[in-house]
CSV table of C-alpha atoms in Angstrom, one decimal:
chain,number,residue,atom,x,y,z
A,1,MET,CA,108.5,117.8,142.1
A,2,HIS,CA,108.8,121.1,140.3
A,3,LYS,CA,105.8,123.5,140.5
A,4,ASP,CA,105.1,123.3,136.8
A,5,GLN,CA,104.9,119.5,137.1
A,6,ILE,CA,102.3,119.8,139.9
A,7,ILE,CA,100.2,122.2,137.9
A,8,GLU,CA,100.4,120.0,134.8
A,9,ALA,CA,99.4,116.9,136.9
A,10,TYR,CA,96.4,118.8,138.3
A,11,GLN,CA,95.4,120.0,134.8
A,12,PHE,CA,95.6,116.5,133.5
A,13,ARG,CA,93.2,115.2,136.1
A,14,HIS,CA,90.9,118.1,135.5
A,15,ALA,CA,91.0,117.4,131.8
A,16,CYS,CA,90.1,113.8,132.3
A,17,LYS,CA,87.1,114.7,134.4
A,18,GLU,CA,85.9,117.4,132.0
A,19,PHE,CA,86.5,115.1,129.1
A,20,ASP,CA,84.5,112.2,130.3
A,21,ALA,CA,81.7,114.4,131.5
A,22,ALA,CA,81.1,116.7,128.5
A,23,ILE,CA,83.2,116.3,125.4
A,24,MET,CA,82.3,112.7,124.5
A,25,GLU,CA,78.7,113.4,125.5
A,26,THR,CA,78.5,116.0,122.9
A,27,ALA,CA,79.7,113.5,120.4
A,28,ARG,CA,77.2,110.9,121.3
A,29,LEU,CA,74.3,113.5,121.1
A,30,SER,CA,75.4,114.9,117.8
A,31,PRO,CA,73.0,114.9,114.9
A,32,SER,CA,73.4,112.7,111.9
A,33,SER,CA,71.5,111.9,108.6
A,34,PHE,CA,68.3,110.1,109.3
A,35,GLY,CA,69.6,109.9,113.0
A,36,PHE,CA,71.6,106.7,112.2
A,37,GLU,CA,74.8,107.8,114.0
A,38,PRO,CA,77.3,106.2,111.6
A,39,TRP,CA,80.2,106.5,114.1
A,40,ASN,CA,82.3,105.0,116.8
A,41,PHE,CA,84.9,106.7,119.0
A,42,LEU,CA,88.2,105.1,120.2
A,43,VAL,CA,89.7,107.0,123.1
A,44,LEU,CA,93.3,105.9,123.1
A,45,GLN,CA,95.0,106.3,126.4
A,46,GLU,CA,97.3,103.3,126.1
A,47,PRO,CA,100.9,104.7,125.7
A,48,THR,CA,102.2,101.6,123.8
A,49,LEU,CA,99.4,101.8,121.3
A,50,ARG,CA,100.0,105.5,120.6
A,51,GLU,CA,103.7,104.7,120.1
A,52,LYS,CA,102.6,102.1,117.5
A,53,LEU,CA,100.7,104.7,115.6
A,54,LEU,CA,103.5,107.3,115.5
A,55,PRO,CA,105.3,106.0,112.4
A,56,VAL,CA,102.0,106.0,110.4
A,57,ALA,CA,100.4,109.2,111.8
A,58,TRP,CA,102.7,112.0,110.6
A,59,GLY,CA,100.1,114.7,111.4
A,60,ALA,CA,100.1,113.6,115.1
A,61,GLN,CA,103.8,113.5,116.0
A,62,LYS,CA,103.4,116.0,118.7
A,63,GLN,CA,100.0,115.1,119.8
A,64,LEU,CA,100.2,111.3,120.3
A,65,PRO,CA,102.9,111.4,123.0
A,66,THR,CA,101.5,114.5,124.8
A,67,ALA,CA,97.7,114.7,124.4
A,68,SER,CA,95.7,114.0,127.6
A,69,HIS,CA,93.1,112.4,125.3
A,70,PHE,CA,93.5,111.1,121.8
A,71,VAL,CA,90.4,110.0,119.9
A,72,ILE,CA,90.2,108.1,116.7
A,73,VAL,CA,86.9,108.6,114.9
A,74,LEU,CA,85.5,105.6,113.0
A,75,ALA,CA,82.9,105.8,110.3
A,76,ARG,CA,80.7,102.8,109.3
A,77,THR,CA,81.1,101.0,106.0
A,78,LYS,CA,78.6,100.5,103.2
A,79,GLN,CA,77.8,97.1,104.6
A,80,GLU,CA,76.7,98.7,107.9
A,81,MET,CA,74.9,101.6,106.4
A,82,ALA,CA,72.7,99.8,103.8
A,83,ALA,CA,69.0,100.3,104.5
A,84,ASP,CA,68.4,96.5,105.1
A,85,SER,CA,71.5,96.1,107.2
A,86,GLU,CA,71.4,94.7,110.7
A,87,TYR,CA,72.7,98.0,112.1
A,88,ILE,CA,70.2,100.2,110.4
A,89,GLN,CA,67.3,97.9,111.3
A,90,HIS,CA,68.6,97.9,114.9
A,91,MET,CA,68.8,101.7,114.9
A,92,MET,CA,65.2,102.2,113.7
A,93,LYS,CA,63.6,99.4,115.8
A,94,ASP,CA,65.6,99.4,119.0
A,95,THR,CA,67.3,102.8,119.4
A,96,GLN,CA,64.6,105.1,117.7
A,97,GLU,CA,61.8,102.7,118.8
A,98,LEU,CA,59.8,103.2,115.6
A,99,PRO,CA,56.6,101.2,115.0
A,100,GLU,CA,56.9,98.6,112.2
A,101,ASN,CA,55.0,100.6,109.6
A,102,VAL,CA,57.3,103.6,110.2
A,103,VAL,CA,60.4,101.4,110.0
A,104,GLN,CA,59.2,100.3,106.6
A,105,GLN,CA,58.5,103.8,105.4
A,106,LYS,CA,61.7,105.4,106.8
A,107,GLY,CA,63.7,102.4,105.5
A,108,ALA,CA,62.3,102.9,101.9
A,109,ALA,CA,62.9,106.7,102.1
A,110,TYR,CA,66.5,106.1,103.3
A,111,ASP,CA,67.2,103.5,100.6
A,112,HIS,CA,65.8,105.9,97.9
A,113,PHE,CA,68.1,108.7,99.4
A,114,LEU,CA,71.2,106.5,99.1
A,115,LYS,CA,70.4,105.3,95.6
A,116,ASN,CA,68.8,108.2,94.0
A,117,ASP,CA,68.9,111.5,95.9
A,118,PHE,CA,72.6,111.4,96.8
A,119,SER,CA,73.6,108.5,94.5
A,120,VAL,CA,76.2,107.1,97.0
A,121,PHE,CA,75.2,103.5,97.3
A,122,ASP,CA,76.9,102.0,94.2
A,123,ASP,CA,80.4,102.9,95.3
A,124,GLU,CA,81.7,101.5,98.7
A,125,ARG,CA,84.3,104.3,99.0
A,126,VAL,CA,81.7,107.0,98.4
A,127,MET,CA,79.5,105.4,101.0
A,128,PHE,CA,82.2,105.5,103.5
A,129,GLU,CA,83.1,109.1,102.7
A,130,TRP,CA,79.4,110.0,103.2
A,131,ALA,CA,79.4,108.4,106.6
A,132,SER,CA,82.7,110.1,107.4
A,133,ARG,CA,81.3,113.5,106.5
A,134,GLN,CA,78.7,113.0,109.3
A,135,THR,CA,81.5,112.2,111.8
A,136,TYR,CA,82.8,115.6,111.3
A,137,ILE,CA,79.7,117.0,112.9
A,138,ALA,CA,80.5,115.1,116.1
A,139,LEU,CA,84.1,116.1,115.7
A,140,GLY,CA,83.1,119.8,115.5
A,141,ASN,CA,80.9,119.5,118.5
A,142,MET,CA,83.6,117.9,120.5
A,143,MET,CA,86.1,120.6,119.6
A,144,THR,CA,83.6,123.3,120.5
A,145,SER,CA,82.6,121.8,123.8
A,146,ALA,CA,86.2,121.4,124.6
A,147,ALA,CA,86.9,125.0,123.9
A,148,MET,CA,84.0,126.0,126.2
A,149,ILE,CA,85.6,124.4,129.1
A,150,GLY,CA,89.2,125.5,128.4
A,151,ILE,CA,90.5,122.5,126.7
A,152,ASP,CA,92.5,122.7,123.5
A,153,SER,CA,92.0,120.4,120.5
A,154,CYS,CA,93.6,119.6,117.3
A,155,PRO,CA,91.9,117.7,114.5
A,156,ILE,CA,94.1,115.4,112.5
A,157,GLU,CA,94.0,113.9,109.0
A,158,GLY,CA,97.6,113.4,108.5
A,159,PHE,CA,97.9,109.7,108.7
A,160,ALA,CA,98.2,106.6,106.4
A,161,LYS,CA,94.6,105.2,106.6
A,162,GLU,CA,95.2,101.7,105.8
A,163,LYS,CA,98.3,101.4,107.9
A,164,VAL,CA,96.4,102.9,111.0
A,165,GLU,CA,93.5,100.4,110.3
A,166,ASP,CA,96.2,97.5,110.1
A,167,ILE,CA,97.4,98.4,113.6
A,168,LEU,CA,93.9,98.8,115.1
A,169,SER,CA,92.8,95.5,113.4
A,170,ALA,CA,95.7,93.7,114.8
A,171,GLU,CA,95.0,95.1,118.3
A,172,GLY,CA,91.4,93.8,118.1
A,173,LEU,CA,90.0,97.4,118.1
A,174,LEU,CA,88.7,97.5,114.6
A,175,ASP,CA,86.4,95.3,112.5
A,176,ARG,CA,87.2,96.4,109.0
A,177,GLU,CA,84.0,94.9,107.6
A,178,ARG,CA,82.0,97.4,109.7
A,179,PHE,CA,84.3,100.5,110.2
A,180,GLY,CA,87.1,102.5,108.8
A,181,VAL,CA,89.1,105.4,110.2
A,182,ALA,CA,87.6,108.8,109.4
A,183,CYS,CA,89.7,111.2,111.3
A,184,MET,CA,91.7,111.7,114.6
A,185,VAL,CA,91.5,114.5,117.3
A,186,ALA,CA,93.7,115.3,120.2
A,187,PHE,CA,92.8,117.1,123.4
A,188,GLY,CA,94.8,118.7,126.1
A,189,TYR,CA,96.2,122.0,127.5
A,190,ARG,CA,98.4,124.3,125.4
A,191,ARG,CA,101.9,125.0,126.7
A,192,ASN,CA,102.3,128.1,124.7
A,193,GLU,CA,99.9,130.7,123.3
A,194,PRO,CA,99.0,130.0,119.6
A,195,ARG,CA,99.6,132.4,116.9
A,196,ALA,CA,96.6,134.4,115.6
A,197,LYS,CA,94.2,132.7,113.4
A,198,THR,CA,94.4,133.4,109.7
A,199,ARG,CA,91.1,133.1,107.9
A,200,GLN,CA,89.5,134.6,104.8
A,201,ALA,CA,87.5,137.7,105.2
A,202,LYS,CA,83.7,137.1,105.6
A,203,GLU,CA,83.0,139.0,102.3
A,204,GLU,CA,85.0,136.3,100.5
A,205,ILE,CA,83.1,133.3,101.7
A,206,ILE,CA,79.6,134.5,102.7
A,207,ARG,CA,76.8,135.5,100.3
A,208,PHE,CA,73.4,136.6,101.4
A,209,ILE,CA,70.8,136.0,98.7
A,210,GLY,CA,67.6,138.2,98.8
């Protein structure tokens, strides 16, 4: 075995250990609106499944075959996120362990938020996009924690959503009544140094008021 292959194999094992210990835990502990955690995470390590996704994930052509870990981030649907849904009631009663009177108060406040404050409830797609926006909090935390332990990451939106969901559903990995695909992210070690970041100057995007 060539020396580079030995190093790569060691790095892969190291990445797996660090990934399991830190990166997914930061996703699990991420904040969300009302603390309702509208996400699930599919860590796809099966090579044949990654291969099936290749034709419908144009933004992941390099990452699907090579990433040490490839995560599909799911967001919950309107059905799941409605104030009176089984999931939201479970979150308040079982996960957050709220007393019944607080469940009623928080549920009513959440329902008002969905229907009036943010006005997202009437449109199923808008509700899904609202849930998806929250998954990006977890995504950002995963990527930051990965960087802190020397693992590179690449967020991916370059895919055909319905076709990806078709594949995951056919594999028994996705209940489309409850979840949709929000985004993807690949983790691993870089082979080459990346080019310098290009970003707008802070004066172009930050304004201090007062």
